[in-house]
PDB file of C-alpha atoms and ligand atoms in Angstrom:
ATOM      1  CA  MET A   1      69.893 -30.531  26.316  1.00 49.00           C
ATOM      2  CA  SER A   2      66.599 -29.563  27.856  1.00 46.00           C
ATOM      3  CA  ALA A   3      62.897 -29.234  27.160  1.00 44.00           C
ATOM      4  CA  LYS A   4      63.420 -25.426  27.218  1.00 46.00           C
ATOM      5  CA  ASP A   5      64.791 -25.584  23.678  1.00 46.00           C
ATOM      6  CA  PRO A   6      62.068 -25.508  21.067  1.00 45.00           C
ATOM      7  CA  ALA A   7      62.241 -28.855  19.224  1.00 56.00           C
ATOM      8  CA  PRO A   8      65.823 -29.505  20.392  1.00 58.00           C
ATOM      9  CA  PHE A   9      66.356 -32.260  17.824  1.00 75.00           C
ATOM     10  CA  ALA A  10      64.872 -30.502  14.796  1.00 83.00           C
ATOM     11  CA  ASP A  11      68.013 -28.465  14.111  1.00 93.00           C
ATOM     12  CA  PRO A  12      70.838 -30.226  15.985  1.00 95.00           C
ATOM     13  CA  ALA A  13      73.687 -28.262  14.376  1.00 97.00           C
ATOM     14  CA  GLY A  14      72.011 -24.915  15.097  1.00 96.00           C
ATOM     15  CA  THR A  15      70.974 -25.936  18.615  1.00 95.00           C
ATOM     16  CA  TRP A  16      74.447 -27.139  19.583  1.00 96.00           C
ATOM     17  CA  ASN A  17      76.189 -24.260  17.851  1.00 98.00           C
ATOM     18  CA  ARG A  18      74.164 -21.830  19.961  1.00 96.00           C
ATOM     19  CA  ARG A  19      74.995 -23.741  23.154  1.00 95.00           C
ATOM     20  CA  PHE A  20      78.687 -23.947  22.372  1.00 97.00           C
ATOM     21  CA  ALA A  21      78.823 -20.261  21.353  1.00 97.00           C
ATOM     22  CA  GLU A  22      78.673 -19.315  25.063  1.00 95.00           C
ATOM     23  CA  ASP A  23      81.947 -18.506  26.809  1.00 94.00           C
ATOM     24  CA  GLY A  24      83.715 -21.400  28.469  1.00 95.00           C
ATOM     25  CA  TYR A  25      83.171 -25.101  27.990  1.00 96.00           C
ATOM     26  CA  LEU A  26      79.620 -26.361  28.500  1.00 95.00           C
ATOM     27  CA  PHE A  27      80.810 -29.740  29.829  1.00 96.00           C
ATOM     28  CA  GLY A  28      84.156 -28.497  31.145  1.00 96.00           C
ATOM     29  CA  THR A  29      87.598 -29.471  29.904  1.00 97.00           C
ATOM     30  CA  ALA A  30      88.149 -32.484  32.173  1.00 97.00           C
ATOM     31  CA  PRO A  31      87.310 -35.901  30.711  1.00 98.00           C
ATOM     32  CA  ASN A  32      84.123 -37.731  31.567  1.00 98.00           C
ATOM     33  CA  ALA A  33      84.746 -39.800  34.724  1.00 97.00           C
ATOM     34  CA  TRP A  34      83.533 -43.141  33.294  1.00 98.00           C
ATOM     35  CA  LEU A  35      85.870 -42.666  30.343  1.00 98.00           C
ATOM     36  CA  ALA A  36      88.792 -41.672  32.581  1.00 98.00           C
ATOM     37  CA  GLU A  37      88.152 -44.708  34.792  1.00 98.00           C
ATOM     38  CA  HIS A  38      88.157 -47.131  31.837  1.00 98.00           C
ATOM     39  CA  ALA A  39      90.586 -45.586  29.338  1.00 98.00           C
ATOM     40  CA  GLY A  40      93.247 -48.005  30.593  1.00 98.00           C
ATOM     41  CA  VAL A  41      91.733 -50.549  28.199  1.00 98.00           C
ATOM     42  CA  TRP A  42      93.693 -48.719  25.459  1.00 98.00           C
ATOM     43  CA  ARG A  43      97.483 -48.534  25.213  1.00 98.00           C
ATOM     44  CA  PRO A  44      99.444 -45.500  24.006  1.00 98.00           C
ATOM     45  CA  GLY A  45      99.808 -45.646  20.232  1.00 98.00           C
ATOM     46  CA  GLN A  46      96.417 -47.246  19.679  1.00 98.00           C
ATOM     47  CA  ARG A  47      93.724 -45.523  17.599  1.00 98.00           C
ATOM     48  CA  VAL A  48      90.477 -44.330  19.154  1.00 98.00           C
ATOM     49  CA  LEU A  49      87.409 -42.603  17.698  1.00 98.00           C
ATOM     50  CA  CYS A  50      85.428 -40.098  19.794  1.00 98.00           C
ATOM     51  CA  VAL A  51      81.817 -39.968  18.604  1.00 98.00           C
ATOM     52  CA  ALA A  52      80.015 -36.599  18.893  1.00 98.00           C
ATOM     53  CA  ASP A  53      82.958 -35.194  20.806  1.00 98.00           C
ATOM     54  CA  GLY A  54      81.513 -31.692  21.352  1.00 98.00           C
ATOM     55  CA  GLU A  55      84.105 -29.204  22.604  1.00 98.00           C
ATOM     56  CA  GLY A  56      86.835 -31.841  22.784  1.00 98.00           C
ATOM     57  CA  ARG A  57      87.302 -32.565  26.478  1.00 98.00           C
ATOM     58  CA  ASN A  58      87.452 -36.338  25.926  1.00 98.00           C
ATOM     59  CA  SER A  59      89.411 -36.499  22.662  1.00 98.00           C
ATOM     60  CA  VAL A  60      92.067 -34.070  23.899  1.00 98.00           C
ATOM     61  CA  TRP A  61      92.497 -35.966  27.159  1.00 98.00           C
ATOM     62  CA  LEU A  62      92.856 -39.268  25.285  1.00 98.00           C
ATOM     63  CA  ALA A  63      95.432 -37.715  22.936  1.00 98.00           C
ATOM     64  CA  ARG A  64      97.385 -36.528  25.985  1.00 98.00           C
ATOM     65  CA  ARG A  65      97.541 -40.175  27.059  1.00 98.00           C
ATOM     66  CA  GLY A  66      99.405 -41.006  23.848  1.00 98.00           C
ATOM     67  CA  LEU A  67      96.511 -42.345  21.786  1.00 98.00           C
ATOM     68  CA  HIS A  68      95.912 -41.472  18.126  1.00 98.00           C
ATOM     69  CA  VAL A  69      92.503 -39.870  18.235  1.00 98.00           C
ATOM     70  CA  ASP A  70      89.924 -39.140  15.557  1.00 98.00           C
ATOM     71  CA  ALA A  71      86.832 -37.202  16.601  1.00 98.00           C
ATOM     72  CA  PHE A  72      83.742 -35.758  14.982  1.00 98.00           C
ATOM     73  CA  ASP A  73      80.765 -33.655  15.946  1.00 98.00           C
ATOM     74  CA  ILE A  74      77.884 -32.008  14.107  1.00 98.00           C
ATOM     75  CA  SER A  75      78.660 -28.587  15.647  1.00 98.00           C
ATOM     76  CA  ASP A  76      81.324 -26.569  13.838  1.00 98.00           C
ATOM     77  CA  VAL A  77      81.407 -24.170  16.813  1.00 98.00           C
ATOM     78  CA  GLY A  78      82.109 -27.093  19.151  1.00 98.00           C
ATOM     79  CA  VAL A  79      84.793 -28.528  16.884  1.00 98.00           C
ATOM     80  CA  ALA A  80      86.490 -25.108  16.569  1.00 98.00           C
ATOM     81  CA  LYS A  81      86.698 -24.961  20.380  1.00 98.00           C
ATOM     82  CA  ALA A  82      87.964 -28.547  20.464  1.00 98.00           C
ATOM     83  CA  ARG A  83      90.716 -27.647  17.995  1.00 98.00           C
ATOM     84  CA  ARG A  84      91.735 -24.720  20.223  1.00 98.00           C
ATOM     85  CA  LEU A  85      91.771 -26.950  23.304  1.00 98.00           C
ATOM     86  CA  ALA A  86      94.014 -29.466  21.509  1.00 98.00           C
ATOM     87  CA  GLU A  87      96.363 -26.698  20.412  1.00 98.00           C
ATOM     88  CA  GLU A  88      96.519 -25.200  23.916  1.00 98.00           C
ATOM     89  CA  GLN A  89      97.320 -28.621  25.352  1.00 98.00           C
ATOM     90  CA  GLY A  90      99.887 -29.373  22.646  1.00 98.00           C
ATOM     91  CA  VAL A  91      98.272 -32.485  21.187  1.00 98.00           C
ATOM     92  CA  ALA A  92      97.026 -33.518  17.762  1.00 98.00           C
ATOM     93  CA  VAL A  93      93.501 -34.821  17.219  1.00 98.00           C
ATOM     94  CA  ASP A  94      92.039 -35.455  13.773  1.00 98.00           C
ATOM     95  CA  PHE A  95      88.768 -33.533  14.085  1.00 98.00           C
ATOM     96  CA  ALA A  96      85.881 -33.530  11.608  1.00 98.00           C
ATOM     97  CA  VAL A  97      82.626 -31.618  11.507  1.00 98.00           C
ATOM     98  CA  SER A  98      80.049 -34.215  10.589  1.00 98.00           C
ATOM     99  CA  ASP A  99      76.623 -35.531  11.270  1.00 97.00           C
ATOM    100  CA  CYS A 100      76.645 -39.038  12.688  1.00 97.00           C
ATOM    101  CA  ASP A 101      74.946 -40.535   9.639  1.00 97.00           C
ATOM    102  CA  ALA A 102      77.196 -38.703   7.174  1.00 98.00           C
ATOM    103  CA  TYR A 103      80.475 -39.516   8.960  1.00 98.00           C
ATOM    104  CA  ALA A 104      82.965 -41.582   6.948  1.00 98.00           C
ATOM    105  CA  TRP A 105      83.018 -44.485   9.409  1.00 98.00           C
ATOM    106  CA  ARG A 106      86.079 -46.642   8.678  1.00 98.00           C
ATOM    107  CA  PRO A 107      85.383 -50.371   8.973  1.00 98.00           C
ATOM    108  CA  ALA A 108      87.455 -52.299  11.543  1.00 98.00           C
ATOM    109  CA  ALA A 109      89.850 -49.344  11.925  1.00 98.00           C
ATOM    110  CA  TYR A 110      89.812 -48.566  15.654  1.00 98.00           C
ATOM    111  CA  ASP A 111      91.189 -50.119  18.815  1.00 98.00           C
ATOM    112  CA  GLY A 112      88.609 -48.114  20.689  1.00 98.00           C
ATOM    113  CA  VAL A 113      85.496 -45.980  20.449  1.00 98.00           C
ATOM    114  CA  ALA A 114      84.458 -43.448  23.089  1.00 98.00           C
ATOM    115  CA  ALA A 115      80.728 -42.669  22.927  1.00 98.00           C
ATOM    116  CA  ILE A 116      80.080 -40.325  25.810  1.00 98.00           C
ATOM    117  CA  PHE A 117      76.603 -38.804  26.168  1.00 98.00           C
ATOM    118  CA  VAL A 118      75.523 -39.383  22.572  1.00 98.00           C
ATOM    119  CA  GLN A 119      71.843 -39.465  23.520  1.00 97.00           C
ATOM    120  CA  PHE A 120      70.826 -36.941  20.893  1.00 96.00           C
ATOM    121  CA  ALA A 121      69.942 -40.086  18.920  1.00 96.00           C
ATOM    122  CA  ASP A 122      66.348 -41.287  18.739  1.00 96.00           C
ATOM    123  CA  PRO A 123      65.894 -45.070  18.438  1.00 96.00           C
ATOM    124  CA  ALA A 124      66.259 -45.133  14.639  1.00 96.00           C
ATOM    125  CA  LEU A 125      69.388 -42.948  14.562  1.00 97.00           C
ATOM    126  CA  ARG A 126      70.753 -44.804  17.579  1.00 98.00           C
ATOM    127  CA  ALA A 127      70.453 -48.167  15.779  1.00 98.00           C
ATOM    128  CA  ARG A 128      72.401 -46.800  12.799  1.00 98.00           C
ATOM    129  CA  MET A 129      75.014 -45.149  15.044  1.00 98.00           C
ATOM    130  CA  PHE A 130      75.538 -48.253  17.220  1.00 98.00           C
ATOM    131  CA  SER A 131      75.885 -50.399  14.101  1.00 98.00           C
ATOM    132  CA  ASN A 132      78.577 -48.006  12.813  1.00 98.00           C
ATOM    133  CA  VAL A 133      80.288 -48.014  16.223  1.00 98.00           C
ATOM    134  CA  VAL A 134      80.517 -51.807  16.233  1.00 98.00           C
ATOM    135  CA  GLY A 135      81.606 -51.913  12.594  1.00 98.00           C
ATOM    136  CA  CYS A 136      84.462 -49.457  13.057  1.00 98.00           C
ATOM    137  CA  LEU A 137      86.034 -51.467  15.904  1.00 98.00           C
ATOM    138  CA  LYS A 138      88.828 -53.888  15.073  1.00 98.00           C
ATOM    139  CA  PRO A 139      88.394 -57.401  16.462  1.00 98.00           C
ATOM    140  CA  GLY A 140      89.489 -57.016  20.087  1.00 98.00           C
ATOM    141  CA  GLY A 141      88.716 -53.272  20.005  1.00 98.00           C
ATOM    142  CA  THR A 142      86.834 -51.817  22.964  1.00 98.00           C
ATOM    143  CA  LEU A 143      83.850 -49.494  23.239  1.00 98.00           C
ATOM    144  CA  VAL A 144      83.535 -47.201  26.263  1.00 98.00           C
ATOM    145  CA  LEU A 145      80.052 -45.664  26.457  1.00 98.00           C
ATOM    146  CA  GLN A 146      78.330 -43.452  29.008  1.00 98.00           C
ATOM    147  CA  GLY A 147      74.740 -42.292  29.101  1.00 98.00           C
ATOM    148  CA  TYR A 148      71.755 -41.573  31.301  1.00 97.00           C
ATOM    149  CA  THR A 149      69.007 -43.988  32.377  1.00 98.00           C
ATOM    150  CA  PRO A 150      65.265 -43.131  32.424  1.00 97.00           C
ATOM    151  CA  LYS A 151      65.554 -42.218  36.137  1.00 97.00           C
ATOM    152  CA  GLN A 152      67.447 -39.128  34.948  1.00 97.00           C
ATOM    153  CA  LEU A 153      64.085 -37.640  33.947  1.00 96.00           C
ATOM    154  CA  GLU A 154      63.479 -37.152  37.697  1.00 96.00           C
ATOM    155  CA  TYR A 155      66.821 -35.377  38.222  1.00 95.00           C
ATOM    156  CA  ARG A 156      66.920 -33.228  35.070  1.00 91.00           C
ATOM    157  CA  THR A 157      70.572 -32.385  35.629  1.00 94.00           C
ATOM    158  CA  GLY A 158      71.537 -33.051  32.015  1.00 91.00           C
ATOM    159  CA  GLY A 159      70.606 -35.171  29.039  1.00 93.00           C
ATOM    160  CA  PRO A 160      67.631 -35.264  26.732  1.00 94.00           C
ATOM    161  CA  PRO A 161      64.110 -34.935  28.141  1.00 94.00           C
ATOM    162  CA  TYR A 162      62.873 -37.979  26.202  1.00 95.00           C
ATOM    163  CA  VAL A 163      62.711 -41.490  27.627  1.00 96.00           C
ATOM    164  CA  SER A 164      63.153 -43.015  24.166  1.00 96.00           C
ATOM    165  CA  HIS A 165      66.691 -41.559  24.022  1.00 97.00           C
ATOM    166  CA  LEU A 166      67.780 -42.991  27.379  1.00 97.00           C
ATOM    167  CA  TYR A 167      69.473 -46.335  28.056  1.00 98.00           C
ATOM    168  CA  THR A 168      68.818 -49.325  30.281  1.00 98.00           C
ATOM    169  CA  GLU A 169      71.003 -52.363  30.873  1.00 98.00           C
ATOM    170  CA  PRO A 170      68.763 -54.751  28.862  1.00 98.00           C
ATOM    171  CA  MET A 171      68.606 -52.269  26.001  1.00 98.00           C
ATOM    172  CA  LEU A 172      72.400 -51.891  25.798  1.00 98.00           C
ATOM    173  CA  ARG A 173      72.914 -55.654  26.161  1.00 98.00           C
ATOM    174  CA  GLU A 174      70.622 -56.225  23.203  1.00 98.00           C
ATOM    175  CA  ALA A 175      72.028 -53.357  21.121  1.00 98.00           C
ATOM    176  CA  PHE A 176      75.583 -54.624  21.619  1.00 98.00           C
ATOM    177  CA  ALA A 177      74.819 -58.354  21.582  1.00 98.00           C
ATOM    178  CA  SER A 178      77.625 -58.854  19.055  1.00 97.00           C
ATOM    179  CA  LEU A 179      80.185 -57.529  21.587  1.00 98.00           C
ATOM    180  CA  ASP A 180      81.489 -59.149  24.756  1.00 98.00           C
ATOM    181  CA  VAL A 181      80.375 -57.038  27.698  1.00 98.00           C
ATOM    182  CA  VAL A 182      83.296 -56.324  30.033  1.00 98.00           C
ATOM    183  CA  GLU A 183      81.320 -54.052  32.351  1.00 98.00           C
ATOM    184  CA  LEU A 184      77.766 -52.718  32.301  1.00 98.00           C
ATOM    185  CA  ARG A 185      76.497 -50.765  35.262  1.00 98.00           C
ATOM    186  CA  GLU A 186      73.594 -48.503  36.176  1.00 98.00           C
ATOM    187  CA  TYR A 187      74.578 -46.179  38.998  1.00 98.00           C
ATOM    188  CA  GLU A 188      74.064 -42.728  40.459  1.00 97.00           C
ATOM    189  CA  ALA A 189      76.687 -40.052  40.960  1.00 96.00           C
ATOM    190  CA  GLU A 190      77.121 -36.337  41.441  1.00 93.00           C
ATOM    191  CA  LEU A 191      78.365 -34.961  38.133  1.00 93.00           C
ATOM    192  CA  ALA A 192      80.286 -31.717  37.879  1.00 88.00           C
ATOM    193  CA  GLU A 193      80.912 -31.575  34.132  1.00 92.00           C
ATOM    194  CA  GLY A 194      80.650 -27.837  33.513  1.00 90.00           C
ATOM    195  CA  SER A 195      77.150 -26.374  33.715  1.00 89.00           C
ATOM    196  CA  GLY A 196      75.822 -28.929  31.186  1.00 90.00           C
ATOM    197  CA  HIS A 197      75.960 -32.021  33.383  1.00 90.00           C
ATOM    198  CA  CYS A 198      75.748 -30.846  36.948  1.00 89.00           C
ATOM    199  CA  GLY A 199      74.266 -32.526  40.027  1.00 93.00           C
ATOM    200  CA  ARG A 200      72.787 -35.868  41.037  1.00 96.00           C
ATOM    201  CA  SER A 201      72.589 -38.045  37.930  1.00 96.00           C
ATOM    202  CA  ALA A 202      71.232 -41.473  36.963  1.00 97.00           C
ATOM    203  CA  LEU A 203      73.961 -42.947  34.811  1.00 98.00           C
ATOM    204  CA  ILE A 204      74.831 -46.054  32.872  1.00 98.00           C
ATOM    205  CA  GLY A 205      78.282 -47.107  31.748  1.00 98.00           C
ATOM    206  CA  LEU A 206      79.304 -49.800  29.306  1.00 98.00           C
ATOM    207  CA  VAL A 207      82.664 -51.302  28.376  1.00 98.00           C
ATOM    208  CA  ALA A 208      82.410 -53.926  25.632  1.00 98.00           C
ATOM    209  CA  ARG A 209      84.863 -55.645  23.321  1.00 98.00           C
ATOM    210  CA  ARG A 210      84.493 -56.745  19.712  1.00 98.00           C
ATOM    211  CA  ARG A 211      85.017 -60.472  19.199  1.00 97.00           C
TER     212      ARG A 211
HETATM  213  C1  SAM B   1      75.692 -33.991  25.373  1.00 56.93           C
HETATM  214  S1  SAM B   1      76.846 -33.466  24.142  1.00 56.93           S
HETATM  215  C2  SAM B   1      78.244 -34.507  24.510  1.00 56.93           C
HETATM  216  C3  SAM B   1      79.527 -34.019  23.900  1.00 56.93           C
HETATM  217  C4  SAM B   1      80.739 -34.866  24.250  1.00 56.93           C
HETATM  218  N1  SAM B   1      80.588 -36.249  23.862  1.00 56.93           N
HETATM  219  C5  SAM B   1      81.068 -34.767  25.697  1.00 56.93           C
HETATM  220  O1  SAM B   1      80.852 -35.747  26.441  1.00 56.93           O
HETATM  221  O2  SAM B   1      81.542 -33.698  26.130  1.00 56.93           O
HETATM  222  C6  SAM B   1      76.166 -34.178  22.669  1.00 56.93           C
HETATM  223  C7  SAM B   1      76.953 -33.865  21.412  1.00 56.93           C
HETATM  224  O3  SAM B   1      76.343 -34.486  20.289  1.00 56.93           O
HETATM  225  C8  SAM B   1      76.499 -33.648  19.160  1.00 56.93           C
HETATM  226  N2  SAM B   1      75.485 -34.029  18.171  1.00 56.93           N
HETATM  227  C9  SAM B   1      74.141 -33.837  18.234  1.00 56.93           C
HETATM  228  N3  SAM B   1      73.534 -34.382  17.168  1.00 56.93           N
HETATM  229  C10 SAM B   1      74.517 -34.942  16.417  1.00 56.93           C
HETATM  230  C11 SAM B   1      74.527 -35.669  15.192  1.00 56.93           C
HETATM  231  N4  SAM B   1      73.398 -35.947  14.545  1.00 56.93           N
HETATM  232  N5  SAM B   1      75.711 -36.092  14.690  1.00 56.93           N
HETATM  233  C12 SAM B   1      76.872 -35.821  15.354  1.00 56.93           C
HETATM  234  N6  SAM B   1      76.931 -35.134  16.515  1.00 56.93           N
HETATM  235  C13 SAM B   1      75.759 -34.713  17.044  1.00 56.93           C
HETATM  236  C14 SAM B   1      76.338 -32.253  19.717  1.00 56.93           C
HETATM  237  O4  SAM B   1      76.878 -31.259  18.888  1.00 56.93           O
HETATM  238  C15 SAM B   1      77.052 -32.383  21.072  1.00 56.93           C
HETATM  239  O5  SAM B   1      78.402 -32.032  20.955  1.00 56.93           O
END
């Protein structure tokens, strides 16, 4: 996501379809590192939802770990590539093409939710999405979330160019006040997630459990 795109949030399906129409995988095929580091919170056989899963790197990796995975994304081009990745890697993921607001969120259905770089959401959409994320977790279910902090606007190595879309620790604590925070950390790292997230990055990671 970058300021180069004219009104990048005006036509999210079209914008992301164009990005994902390029050869290769924009964010690579390896899982996000924060997710890989914390996926041990879920046991094989448990059910996890991947929110805005893009080209499937995270959902496919979780399915390879023996989880039952549902995933959705607004981009049909991204989901088609995700389906191919799952097939190539011999795993099943229940993919859907859907906008975040239109998704058929199932109440208290999931042992886990992975929300990795879902910062397309402005504050109003984010409030609705986070409420759905909490609501779809079973009691005891765990959210693993990764995003960028406002400092990322200095690095410009990925993520939206708008401060209102970025996360801080107090903001996530307040947004997920109904969950027990297991870990919440702002940190910096060199990302090498395809060409989409590449270079020094100002990150935030959250792991939080539904009571
Ligand atoms: C930065 S990418 C991250 C993709 C994936 N989570 C990953 O880490 O590889 C953001 C994703 O959000 C999706 N997206 C954007 N707006 C959306 C919306 N309103 N509803 C659902 N997905 C959306 C895009 O298609 C894109 O796949």
